[in-house]
Amino acid sequence: MKRPNMSVDLGRGLVLANPVMAASGTYGYGLEYEDLTDLSAIGAVVVKGISPLPRAGNKPPRIVETAAGMLNSIGLQNPGIENFLTQKLPRLRDLGATVVANVYGESDDDYLLVVERLSSSRGDGVSGLEINVSCPNVKAGGLVYGTQPDMLGALVAKIRGATDKHVMVKLSPNVTNIAAMAKVAVEAGADSLSAINTLLGIAMDLETGLPKLGNVTGGLSGPAIKPVALHLAWRTVRAVDVPVIGIGGIDNGRDALEFIRVGCRAVQVGTANFRDPRAPLLIANEMEEWLAAHEYTDLADLVGTFRA
Amino acid sequence: MSKKFIADAPLLVMDKLSDFYYRLTVEFAELAHEARPGQFLSLEIPGPNAPLLRRPFSIHRVLDDKVQVLFKVVGEGTKILTQQQPGTMLNVMGPLGDGMFAPSEQAEKFLLVAGGIGIAPLLFLADVLQKRKAETLLFFGGRTADDLPTKDDFAMPVTLTTEDGSVGEKGLITVPLAAALQNGDAAKIQVLACGPMPMLKAVAELCYRYGAPGQVSLETMMACGVGSCYGCAIEVGRDEHGQARYERVCHEGPVFDVNHLPWDDKR
């Protein structure tokens, strides 16, 4: 059987050897997995959200397992942009990883500071920026941008003006009309969209009446959200003409191919990494095998073949 | 930092010690050779009804190329684990955790302290201490006689307590521990403990009171187990603005020096 072409060009310099990326927040800075997998073989490693200064994160407990999923309320604990540039990125470059940096801020200026540093020569080795306007676990920034079209458009336009790198905007499912948010982001200059971030949820201890998360609410991920994610990815694809990267509950190659069928050009794998850090590579292999078995010569030929 | 491994490892033995305590043995040479006392591993629970996340377990003992896990059945995941037959391949990742038990060179006597399933990592530690021919004592407490698994595997003086008095003195293990610290030269003793949080807190208070160095192994919910998700964070203090500082039990831990943790400022 001939091996199908699995590479994906998402535009403006972001080229993936295969369509499976490791999703932000589930793969650290990649280096945590250096012993366990070949980082250079992963489509792209989307690193954990980076803010201008280190962030402490939320009060524990921060995770809880739920039916076919989990809630998290990490609160973007991260060591800040300077630490990333000096302590993480050089090693990622040495290992040959394709790196997408997830950018987070509490204000326009925060986002721009991180984008500008990553876009300077110090950010060599970063192939794309994923703009986090959808984290549900922080008081400022994140989801605040991702639910307000005017703020989102203004932010993305400023980022577009500040970088030549690929700009991917990560959309939230916690909106009434994801298509409207998608259009705003693309009109402001986004090169691609990733959808979806986590869904807001609560877990409770019935006996005590206490929330199971220190932050009360958290973001739901895992197989439980796949149908929701597939629907919202589909709606996003139909609203815009830039590449869409599907995210949400992808656990195996078949799940990933469903996102390709609704029109996504690539996918991100998140919670599955906790079960097996080799998930991005395993899933890419499963996709390739399925395509070969069905006599596809190019992944691109499956894009948008959902017969709805 | 130790090197981590992930592989499908053959399950050699699933030993039922009592209704709730099991000891499994897998063959995983690379992990066995790299592991140090206090580190842990994570297992993917097999089968269609498995929980979403891997389960972390202390490394109970290393025997040549084999690694043992002592576990208590507490939920669906551990229940499924007990049903696995020898010959099954289990997906094992480890050794994990940079914070391991670090027996002090200055200490002349080591007091191992366990509550219930907290005994799990201490046999591996006892093996290492005995190679050093260090004087080592075990203080092991449980709710009942059933909560003292593997107590007979420790070739050292063992003090037992149970809350119902069914074995050893009736009461908490911290009572005989306090006596041992009071009667000894606490500065030359090191306390190494694993168990439920209230016990660890009481152990930390005794360490402060008598001036004995101590280390404790903590347990939390974990997702990744390798320091990437920050889901297992615990507070380790506050900065000058009153902002909590967090560290990862899976990465900076699971073993912490008692002085490194805030213990609700009860020191």
Coordinates of C-alpha atoms in Angstrom, one line a residue:
Chain A
M1 CA 0.0 0.0 0.0
K2 CA 1.2 3.5 -0.9
R3 CA 1.7 5.8 2.0
P4 CA -0.7 8.8 1.8
N5 CA 0.7 12.3 2.0
M6 CA 0.1 13.4 5.6
S7 CA 1.8 16.8 5.6
V8 CA -0.3 19.9 6.0
D9 CA 0.6 23.5 5.1
L10 CA -1.5 25.8 7.3
G11 CA 0.0 28.9 5.7
R12 CA 2.4 31.7 6.6
G13 CA 5.2 29.3 7.5
L14 CA 3.4 26.8 9.6
V15 CA 3.9 23.4 7.9
L16 CA 3.2 20.2 9.7
A17 CA 4.8 16.9 8.9
N18 CA 1.5 15.2 10.0
P19 CA -1.8 16.7 11.0
V20 CA -1.7 15.9 14.7
M21 CA -0.5 18.5 17.2
A22 CA -0.3 18.2 20.9
A23 CA -2.8 20.7 22.4
S24 CA -1.7 23.5 24.7
G25 CA -1.8 22.8 28.4
T26 CA -1.6 19.1 27.9
Y27 CA 2.0 18.8 26.8
G28 CA 3.8 21.3 29.0
Y29 CA 6.7 22.7 27.0
G30 CA 7.3 19.4 25.3
L31 CA 10.5 18.8 27.2
E32 CA 8.6 17.0 29.9
Y33 CA 8.2 14.2 27.3
E34 CA 11.7 14.3 25.9
D35 CA 12.4 10.8 27.3
L36 CA 9.1 9.3 26.3
T37 CA 8.5 10.3 22.7
D38 CA 10.2 11.8 19.6
L39 CA 9.2 15.4 19.8
S40 CA 10.4 16.1 16.2
A41 CA 7.9 13.6 14.8
I42 CA 4.9 15.3 16.3
G43 CA 2.9 17.5 13.8
A44 CA 3.5 20.4 16.2
V45 CA 3.9 20.9 19.9
V46 CA 1.6 23.7 21.1
V47 CA 3.2 24.7 24.3
K48 CA 1.5 25.7 27.5
G49 CA 0.1 29.2 27.6
I50 CA 2.8 31.9 28.0
S51 CA 2.2 35.2 29.8
P52 CA 4.5 38.2 30.1
L53 CA 5.3 37.4 33.8
P54 CA 5.2 34.1 35.7
R55 CA 1.7 33.2 36.9
A56 CA 1.0 31.2 40.1
G57 CA -2.1 29.5 38.9
N58 CA -5.3 28.6 40.7
K59 CA -6.1 27.2 44.2
P60 CA -6.0 23.4 44.2
P61 CA -7.6 21.0 43.7
R62 CA -7.2 21.7 40.0
I63 CA -8.3 18.6 38.3
V64 CA -11.2 16.1 38.7
E65 CA -12.1 13.1 36.7
T66 CA -15.7 13.1 35.4
A67 CA -17.7 10.7 33.2
A68 CA -15.6 10.2 30.0
G69 CA -13.7 13.3 30.7
M70 CA -12.1 15.6 33.2
L71 CA -12.4 19.2 34.5
N72 CA -9.3 21.3 35.0
S73 CA -8.8 24.7 36.5
I74 CA -5.1 25.2 36.3
G75 CA -5.3 28.9 35.9
L76 CA -2.4 29.2 33.4
Q77 CA 0.4 28.6 35.9
N78 CA 3.5 29.3 33.8
P79 CA 7.0 30.6 34.2
G80 CA 6.6 33.6 31.8
I81 CA 8.0 34.6 28.4
E82 CA 11.6 35.2 29.5
N83 CA 11.9 31.7 31.0
F84 CA 10.3 30.2 27.9
L85 CA 12.8 32.0 25.6
T86 CA 15.9 31.1 27.7
Q87 CA 15.1 27.8 29.3
K88 CA 12.6 26.0 27.0
L89 CA 12.9 27.1 23.4
P90 CA 16.6 26.5 22.8
R91 CA 16.2 22.8 23.8
L92 CA 13.0 22.5 21.7
R93 CA 15.0 23.9 18.8
D94 CA 17.8 21.4 19.4
L95 CA 15.3 18.5 19.4
G96 CA 13.9 19.6 16.1
A97 CA 10.3 20.1 17.4
T98 CA 7.8 22.1 15.4
V99 CA 6.7 24.6 18.0
V100 CA 3.5 26.6 18.2
A101 CA 3.6 29.1 21.2
N102 CA 0.3 29.6 23.0
V103 CA 0.0 33.3 24.0
Y104 CA -2.0 34.6 26.9
G105 CA -2.5 37.9 28.5
E106 CA -4.8 39.9 30.8
S107 CA -4.8 42.9 28.4
D108 CA -4.0 43.8 24.8
D109 CA -0.6 45.0 26.0
D110 CA 0.1 41.7 27.7
Y111 CA -0.6 39.7 24.5
L112 CA 1.4 42.1 22.4
L113 CA 4.4 41.9 24.7
V114 CA 4.5 38.1 24.4
V115 CA 3.9 38.2 20.6
E116 CA 6.6 40.7 20.0
R117 CA 9.2 38.8 22.0
L118 CA 8.3 35.6 20.2
S119 CA 8.5 37.4 16.9
S120 CA 12.0 38.8 17.5
S121 CA 15.1 36.8 16.6
R122 CA 14.9 35.3 20.1
G123 CA 11.8 33.5 19.0
D124 CA 13.5 31.6 16.2
G125 CA 12.2 28.1 16.2
V126 CA 8.6 29.2 16.9
S127 CA 6.6 28.4 13.8
G128 CA 3.3 29.8 14.9
L129 CA 1.4 31.6 17.6
E130 CA -1.8 30.3 19.1
I131 CA -3.7 33.1 20.7
N132 CA -5.5 31.9 23.8
V133 CA -8.8 33.9 23.9
S134 CA -10.7 31.0 25.4
C135 CA -9.2 29.9 28.7
P136 CA -12.2 29.6 31.1
N137 CA -10.1 29.5 34.3
V138 CA -8.8 33.1 34.6
K139 CA -10.4 36.2 35.9
A140 CA -9.0 38.5 33.2
G141 CA -8.1 37.9 29.5
G142 CA -8.7 34.5 28.0
L143 CA -12.4 33.9 27.7
V144 CA -13.2 37.6 28.3
Y145 CA -11.8 38.2 24.8
G146 CA -13.2 35.1 23.3
T147 CA -16.8 36.0 24.1
Q148 CA -16.7 39.6 23.1
P149 CA -16.4 40.1 19.3
D150 CA -15.2 43.8 19.4
M151 CA -12.4 43.0 21.9
L152 CA -11.4 39.9 20.0
G153 CA -11.3 41.7 16.6
A154 CA -9.2 44.6 18.0
L155 CA -6.8 42.2 19.7
V156 CA -6.2 40.0 16.7
A157 CA -5.7 43.1 14.5
K158 CA -3.1 44.4 16.8
I159 CA -1.3 41.0 16.9
R160 CA -1.5 40.8 13.1
G161 CA 0.3 44.1 12.9
A162 CA 3.0 43.0 15.4
T163 CA 4.1 39.7 13.9
D164 CA 4.9 37.9 10.6
K165 CA 4.4 34.6 12.2
H166 CA 1.4 32.4 11.6
V167 CA -1.5 33.5 13.9
M168 CA -3.9 30.8 15.0
V169 CA -6.8 31.9 17.2
K170 CA -8.2 29.3 19.6
L171 CA -11.9 29.7 19.9
S172 CA -14.2 29.0 22.9
P173 CA -17.2 26.8 22.9
N174 CA -18.7 28.9 25.6
V175 CA -20.4 31.3 23.2
T176 CA -23.9 31.3 21.5
N177 CA -22.5 31.8 18.0
I178 CA -19.0 30.4 17.3
A179 CA -19.3 31.3 13.6
A180 CA -19.5 35.0 14.4
M181 CA -16.4 34.8 16.6
A182 CA -14.6 32.9 13.8
K183 CA -15.4 35.5 11.2
V184 CA -14.3 38.4 13.5
A185 CA -10.9 36.6 14.1
V186 CA -10.4 36.0 10.4
E187 CA -11.4 39.5 9.3
A188 CA -8.8 40.8 11.8
G189 CA -6.1 38.7 10.2
A190 CA -6.0 35.3 11.8
D191 CA -4.3 32.7 9.5
S192 CA -6.1 29.8 11.1
L193 CA -8.5 28.9 13.9
S194 CA -8.4 26.2 16.4
A195 CA -11.6 24.9 17.9
I196 CA -12.5 24.2 20.6
N197 CA -11.1 25.1 24.0
T198 CA -12.8 23.4 27.1
L199 CA -16.4 23.7 28.1
L200 CA -17.2 25.3 31.5
G201 CA -18.4 22.9 34.1
I202 CA -18.7 22.1 37.8
A203 CA -18.1 18.9 39.8
M204 CA -19.5 18.6 43.4
D205 CA -19.2 16.4 46.4
L206 CA -22.8 15.7 47.2
E207 CA -22.3 14.8 50.8
T208 CA -20.4 18.0 51.8
G209 CA -21.9 20.2 49.2
L210 CA -18.5 21.5 48.3
P211 CA -17.1 22.0 44.8
K212 CA -14.4 19.5 43.9
L213 CA -12.3 22.2 42.3
G214 CA -10.6 25.0 44.3
N215 CA -11.7 27.5 41.6
V216 CA -15.3 26.1 41.7
T217 CA -15.6 26.0 37.9
G218 CA -13.3 24.3 35.4
G219 CA -12.9 23.4 31.8
L220 CA -14.3 20.0 30.6
S221 CA -12.2 18.0 28.2
G222 CA -11.9 14.4 27.0
P223 CA -14.1 12.0 25.0
A224 CA -17.2 13.5 26.7
I225 CA -16.9 16.6 24.6
K226 CA -16.2 15.1 21.2
P227 CA -19.7 15.4 19.7
V228 CA -19.9 19.1 20.8
A229 CA -16.4 19.8 19.4
L230 CA -17.2 18.1 16.1
H231 CA -20.3 20.2 15.8
L232 CA -18.6 23.5 16.6
A233 CA -15.6 22.7 14.4
W234 CA -18.1 22.0 11.5
R235 CA -19.8 25.3 12.1
T236 CA -16.4 27.1 12.2
V237 CA -15.3 25.5 9.0
R238 CA -18.5 26.7 7.2
A239 CA -18.1 30.2 8.5
V240 CA -14.5 31.0 7.3
D241 CA -12.1 30.2 4.5
V242 CA -8.9 29.8 6.5
P243 CA -7.7 26.4 7.9
V244 CA -9.5 25.1 11.0
I245 CA -7.8 22.9 13.5
G246 CA -10.2 20.6 15.2
I247 CA -9.8 20.0 19.0
G248 CA -12.0 18.2 21.5
G249 CA -12.0 14.7 22.9
I250 CA -9.9 13.1 20.1
D251 CA -8.7 9.7 21.5
N252 CA -7.7 7.8 18.4
G253 CA -7.2 8.0 14.6
R254 CA -10.9 7.5 13.8
D255 CA -11.9 10.4 16.0
A256 CA -9.3 12.6 14.3
L257 CA -10.5 11.6 10.8
E258 CA -14.0 12.7 11.7
F259 CA -12.7 16.2 12.3
I260 CA -11.0 16.1 8.9
R261 CA -14.3 15.0 7.3
V262 CA -16.1 18.0 8.7
G263 CA -13.5 20.2 7.1
C264 CA -10.6 20.6 9.6
R265 CA -7.2 20.6 8.0
A266 CA -5.5 19.3 11.1
V267 CA -6.3 18.4 14.7
Q268 CA -5.0 18.8 18.2
V269 CA -4.9 16.1 20.8
G270 CA -5.1 17.1 24.4
T271 CA -6.5 14.9 27.3
A272 CA -5.5 11.7 25.4
N273 CA -1.8 12.7 26.1
F274 CA -2.4 12.2 29.8
R275 CA -3.4 8.6 29.1
D276 CA -0.4 8.0 26.8
P277 CA 2.2 10.7 25.9
R278 CA 2.7 9.0 22.6
A279 CA -0.9 9.7 21.6
P280 CA -0.1 12.4 18.9
L281 CA 2.2 9.9 17.1
L282 CA -0.1 6.9 17.6
I283 CA -3.1 8.8 16.4
A284 CA -1.2 10.1 13.3
N285 CA -0.2 6.5 12.5
E286 CA -3.8 5.3 12.9
M287 CA -5.0 8.1 10.5
E288 CA -2.4 7.1 7.9
E289 CA -3.3 3.5 8.1
W290 CA -7.0 4.2 7.7
L291 CA -6.3 6.5 4.7
A292 CA -4.1 3.9 3.1
A293 CA -6.6 1.2 3.7
H294 CA -9.3 3.3 2.0
E295 CA -6.9 4.1 -0.9
Y296 CA -6.5 7.8 -0.2
T297 CA -3.2 9.2 -1.5
D298 CA -3.5 12.5 0.3
L299 CA -5.1 13.5 3.6
A300 CA -6.3 16.6 1.9
D301 CA -8.7 14.5 -0.2
L302 CA -10.7 13.6 2.9
V303 CA -11.1 17.2 4.1
G304 CA -14.7 18.4 4.0
T305 CA -16.2 15.1 2.9
F306 CA -18.8 15.0 5.6
R307 CA -22.0 14.1 3.9
A308 CA -24.4 16.2 5.9
Chain B
M1 CA 16.5 14.2 37.1
S2 CA 15.9 10.5 36.4
K3 CA 15.2 9.2 32.9
K4 CA 11.6 8.2 32.3
F5 CA 10.4 5.2 30.4
I6 CA 7.0 4.1 29.0
A7 CA 6.3 0.6 27.8
D8 CA 3.8 -2.3 27.9
A9 CA 5.3 -4.4 30.7
P10 CA 4.2 -8.0 31.5
L11 CA 2.3 -8.5 34.7
L12 CA 4.1 -11.3 36.5
V13 CA 2.1 -11.6 39.8
M14 CA -1.1 -10.2 41.2
D15 CA -0.9 -11.1 44.9
K16 CA -4.0 -10.6 47.0
L17 CA -2.8 -9.7 50.5
S18 CA -6.3 -9.1 52.0
D19 CA -9.7 -8.0 51.0
F20 CA -8.4 -4.5 50.0
Y21 CA -4.7 -4.7 49.6
Y22 CA -2.9 -6.2 46.6
R23 CA 0.7 -6.3 45.4
L24 CA 1.5 -6.6 41.8
T25 CA 4.8 -7.3 40.1
V26 CA 5.7 -6.2 36.6
E27 CA 8.9 -6.8 34.6
F28 CA 10.4 -3.5 33.4
A29 CA 14.2 -3.6 33.6
E30 CA 14.9 0.0 32.6
L31 CA 12.5 1.4 35.1
A32 CA 13.7 -0.9 37.8
H33 CA 17.3 0.2 37.4
E34 CA 16.5 3.9 37.3
A35 CA 14.1 4.0 40.2
R36 CA 14.9 5.5 43.6
P37 CA 12.9 5.3 46.8
G38 CA 10.0 7.8 47.0
Q39 CA 9.5 7.9 43.2
F40 CA 6.3 6.6 41.6
L41 CA 5.1 5.1 38.4
S42 CA 1.8 5.4 36.6
L43 CA -0.3 2.7 35.1
E44 CA -2.9 2.8 32.4
I45 CA -5.9 0.8 33.7
P46 CA -6.7 -1.7 30.9
G47 CA -10.1 -2.5 29.4
P48 CA -13.2 -0.8 28.0
N49 CA -14.5 0.3 31.4
A50 CA -11.2 1.9 32.4
P51 CA -11.2 5.4 33.9
L52 CA -9.9 8.2 31.6
L53 CA -6.7 8.9 33.5
R54 CA -3.7 6.8 34.4
R55 CA -3.3 5.9 38.1
P56 CA -0.1 6.9 40.0
F57 CA 1.4 4.4 42.5
S58 CA 4.5 4.6 44.7
I59 CA 7.2 2.2 43.7
H60 CA 6.9 -0.4 46.4
R61 CA 10.0 -2.4 45.8
V62 CA 12.6 -3.2 43.1
L63 CA 13.8 -6.7 42.7
D64 CA 16.4 -6.9 39.9
D65 CA 14.4 -6.3 36.7
K66 CA 11.1 -6.4 38.5
V67 CA 9.0 -3.6 40.0
Q68 CA 6.3 -4.0 42.6
V69 CA 3.3 -1.9 43.4
L70 CA 1.4 -2.2 46.6
F71 CA -2.1 -0.8 46.3
K72 CA -5.4 -0.5 48.0
V73 CA -8.7 -0.9 46.2
V74 CA -10.4 2.5 46.5
G75 CA -12.4 2.8 43.3
E76 CA -13.2 1.4 39.8
G77 CA -9.6 1.8 38.5
T78 CA -8.0 -0.2 41.3
K79 CA -10.8 -2.7 41.2
I80 CA -10.2 -3.4 37.5
L81 CA -6.5 -3.7 38.3
T82 CA -7.1 -6.5 40.7
Q83 CA -8.8 -8.5 38.0
Q84 CA -5.7 -8.6 35.7
Q85 CA -4.2 -12.0 35.2
P86 CA -0.4 -12.7 35.1
G87 CA 0.7 -12.5 31.5
T88 CA -1.4 -9.3 30.8
M89 CA 0.6 -6.4 29.5
L90 CA 0.2 -3.3 31.5
N91 CA 1.2 0.2 30.2
V92 CA 3.7 1.5 32.8
M93 CA 5.4 4.9 32.9
G94 CA 8.2 5.9 35.2
P95 CA 10.1 6.4 37.4
L96 CA 8.4 9.7 38.0
G97 CA 9.0 12.5 40.5
D98 CA 12.2 14.3 41.1
G99 CA 11.5 14.7 44.8
M100 CA 12.6 11.4 46.3
F101 CA 13.5 10.2 49.8
A102 CA 17.0 11.6 50.5
P103 CA 18.4 9.8 53.5
S104 CA 20.8 12.2 55.2
E105 CA 24.5 11.4 55.5
Q106 CA 24.5 13.0 59.0
A107 CA 21.6 11.0 60.4
E108 CA 22.5 8.1 62.7
K109 CA 19.0 6.7 62.9
F110 CA 16.1 6.6 60.5
L111 CA 12.5 6.5 61.7
L112 CA 10.1 5.3 58.9
V113 CA 6.5 6.3 59.6
A114 CA 3.5 5.0 57.7
G115 CA -0.2 5.2 57.9
G116 CA -2.2 2.5 56.1
I117 CA -1.3 2.3 52.4
G118 CA 1.3 4.9 53.0
I119 CA 3.6 1.9 53.8
A120 CA 3.8 1.4 50.0
P121 CA 7.1 3.3 49.2
L122 CA 8.8 2.5 52.5
L123 CA 9.9 -1.1 51.8
F124 CA 12.0 0.1 48.8
L125 CA 13.4 2.8 51.1
A126 CA 14.1 0.2 53.9
D127 CA 16.0 -2.0 51.4
V128 CA 18.3 1.0 50.5
L129 CA 18.8 2.0 54.1
Q130 CA 19.7 -1.6 55.1
K131 CA 22.3 -1.8 52.4
R132 CA 23.9 1.2 54.2
K133 CA 23.6 -0.7 57.5
A134 CA 21.8 2.3 59.0
E135 CA 19.8 1.9 62.2
T136 CA 16.2 2.0 61.0
L137 CA 12.9 1.6 62.8
L138 CA 9.4 1.4 61.4
F139 CA 6.3 3.1 63.0
F140 CA 3.2 1.8 61.3
G141 CA -0.3 2.8 62.1
G142 CA -3.7 1.7 60.7
R143 CA -7.4 1.9 61.5
T144 CA -7.5 -1.8 62.2
A145 CA -5.3 -4.9 61.9
D146 CA -6.4 -5.1 58.3
D147 CA -4.7 -1.8 57.5
L148 CA -1.2 -2.9 58.2
P149 CA -0.2 -4.6 54.9
T150 CA 3.4 -6.0 54.4
K151 CA 4.2 -5.2 58.1
D152 CA 6.0 -8.6 58.3
D153 CA 8.3 -7.7 55.4
F154 CA 10.3 -5.2 57.3
A155 CA 13.5 -6.7 58.9
M156 CA 13.8 -4.1 61.6
P157 CA 12.1 -3.1 64.9
V158 CA 8.5 -2.4 64.1
T159 CA 6.1 -0.5 66.3
L160 CA 2.4 -0.9 65.4
T161 CA -0.7 1.0 66.4
T162 CA -4.3 0.6 65.5
E163 CA -7.2 3.0 66.1
D164 CA -9.3 0.0 67.3
G165 CA -6.6 -1.6 69.4
S166 CA -6.8 -4.9 67.4
V167 CA -3.0 -4.9 66.9
G168 CA -0.3 -3.0 68.9
E169 CA -1.1 0.0 71.1
K170 CA -4.5 1.5 70.6
G171 CA -4.2 5.0 69.2
L172 CA -2.3 7.0 66.6
I173 CA 1.2 6.1 65.4
T174 CA 2.4 9.6 66.3
V175 CA 2.2 8.8 70.0
P176 CA 5.1 6.2 69.9
L177 CA 6.9 8.4 67.3
A178 CA 6.9 11.3 69.7
A179 CA 8.3 9.1 72.5
A180 CA 11.1 7.9 70.2
L181 CA 12.0 11.5 69.2
Q182 CA 11.9 12.6 72.8
N183 CA 14.1 9.8 74.0
G184 CA 16.7 10.1 71.2
D185 CA 19.0 12.8 70.0
A186 CA 16.5 14.2 67.5
A187 CA 19.1 16.2 65.5
K188 CA 20.8 12.9 64.6
I189 CA 17.5 11.3 63.6
Q190 CA 15.7 11.6 60.2
V191 CA 12.0 11.0 59.9
L192 CA 10.7 9.6 56.6
A193 CA 7.0 9.4 56.3
C194 CA 4.1 8.5 54.0
G195 CA 0.4 8.4 54.9
P196 CA -2.8 10.4 55.1
M197 CA -2.4 14.2 55.3
P198 CA -3.5 14.6 59.0
M199 CA -0.8 12.0 60.0
L200 CA 1.8 13.8 57.9
K201 CA 0.8 17.1 59.5
A202 CA 1.2 15.6 63.0
V203 CA 4.6 14.1 61.9
A204 CA 5.7 17.5 60.7
E205 CA 4.7 19.1 64.0
L206 CA 6.7 16.5 65.9
C207 CA 9.7 17.1 63.7
Y208 CA 9.5 20.9 64.5
R209 CA 9.0 20.3 68.2
Y210 CA 12.0 18.0 68.6
G211 CA 14.2 19.5 65.9
A212 CA 14.4 16.4 63.8
P213 CA 14.8 16.7 60.0
G214 CA 11.9 15.1 58.2
Q215 CA 10.6 14.2 54.7
V216 CA 7.1 13.4 53.7
S217 CA 5.6 11.8 50.6
L218 CA 2.4 13.4 49.4
E219 CA -0.5 12.1 47.3
T220 CA -2.9 14.2 45.1
M221 CA -5.0 13.7 42.0
M222 CA -2.8 13.7 38.9
A223 CA -3.4 13.9 35.2
C224 CA 0.0 13.8 33.4
G225 CA 2.3 12.6 36.2
V226 CA 5.4 14.2 34.5
G227 CA 5.1 17.9 35.4
S228 CA 3.4 19.1 32.2
C229 CA -0.2 19.9 33.3
Y230 CA 0.2 21.5 36.7
G231 CA -2.9 19.7 37.9
C232 CA -1.4 18.2 41.0
A233 CA -0.1 21.5 42.4
I234 CA 0.0 22.1 46.2
E235 CA 0.7 25.3 48.0
V236 CA 4.3 25.5 49.3
G237 CA 4.1 29.0 50.8
R238 CA 3.3 32.6 50.0
D239 CA 5.3 35.4 48.4
E240 CA 5.7 38.9 49.8
H241 CA 2.3 39.9 48.3
G242 CA 0.5 37.1 50.0
Q243 CA 0.2 35.3 46.7
A244 CA 0.3 31.5 47.1
R245 CA 3.3 29.6 45.5
Y246 CA 2.5 26.2 44.1
E247 CA 4.7 23.2 43.2
R248 CA 3.8 20.0 41.5
V249 CA 3.5 16.9 43.6
C250 CA 4.4 14.8 40.5
H251 CA 7.6 16.8 39.6
E252 CA 9.0 18.7 42.6
G253 CA 7.6 15.9 44.8
P254 CA 6.1 13.6 45.7
V255 CA 8.6 13.7 48.6
F256 CA 9.1 17.1 50.2
D257 CA 11.1 18.3 53.2
V258 CA 8.8 19.1 56.1
N259 CA 10.3 22.6 56.2
H260 CA 9.3 23.2 52.6
L261 CA 5.5 22.9 53.2
P262 CA 3.3 25.5 55.0
W263 CA 1.2 23.0 57.2
D264 CA -1.3 25.9 57.7
D265 CA 1.4 27.8 59.6
K266 CA 1.0 25.5 62.6
R267 CA 4.7 25.1 63.1

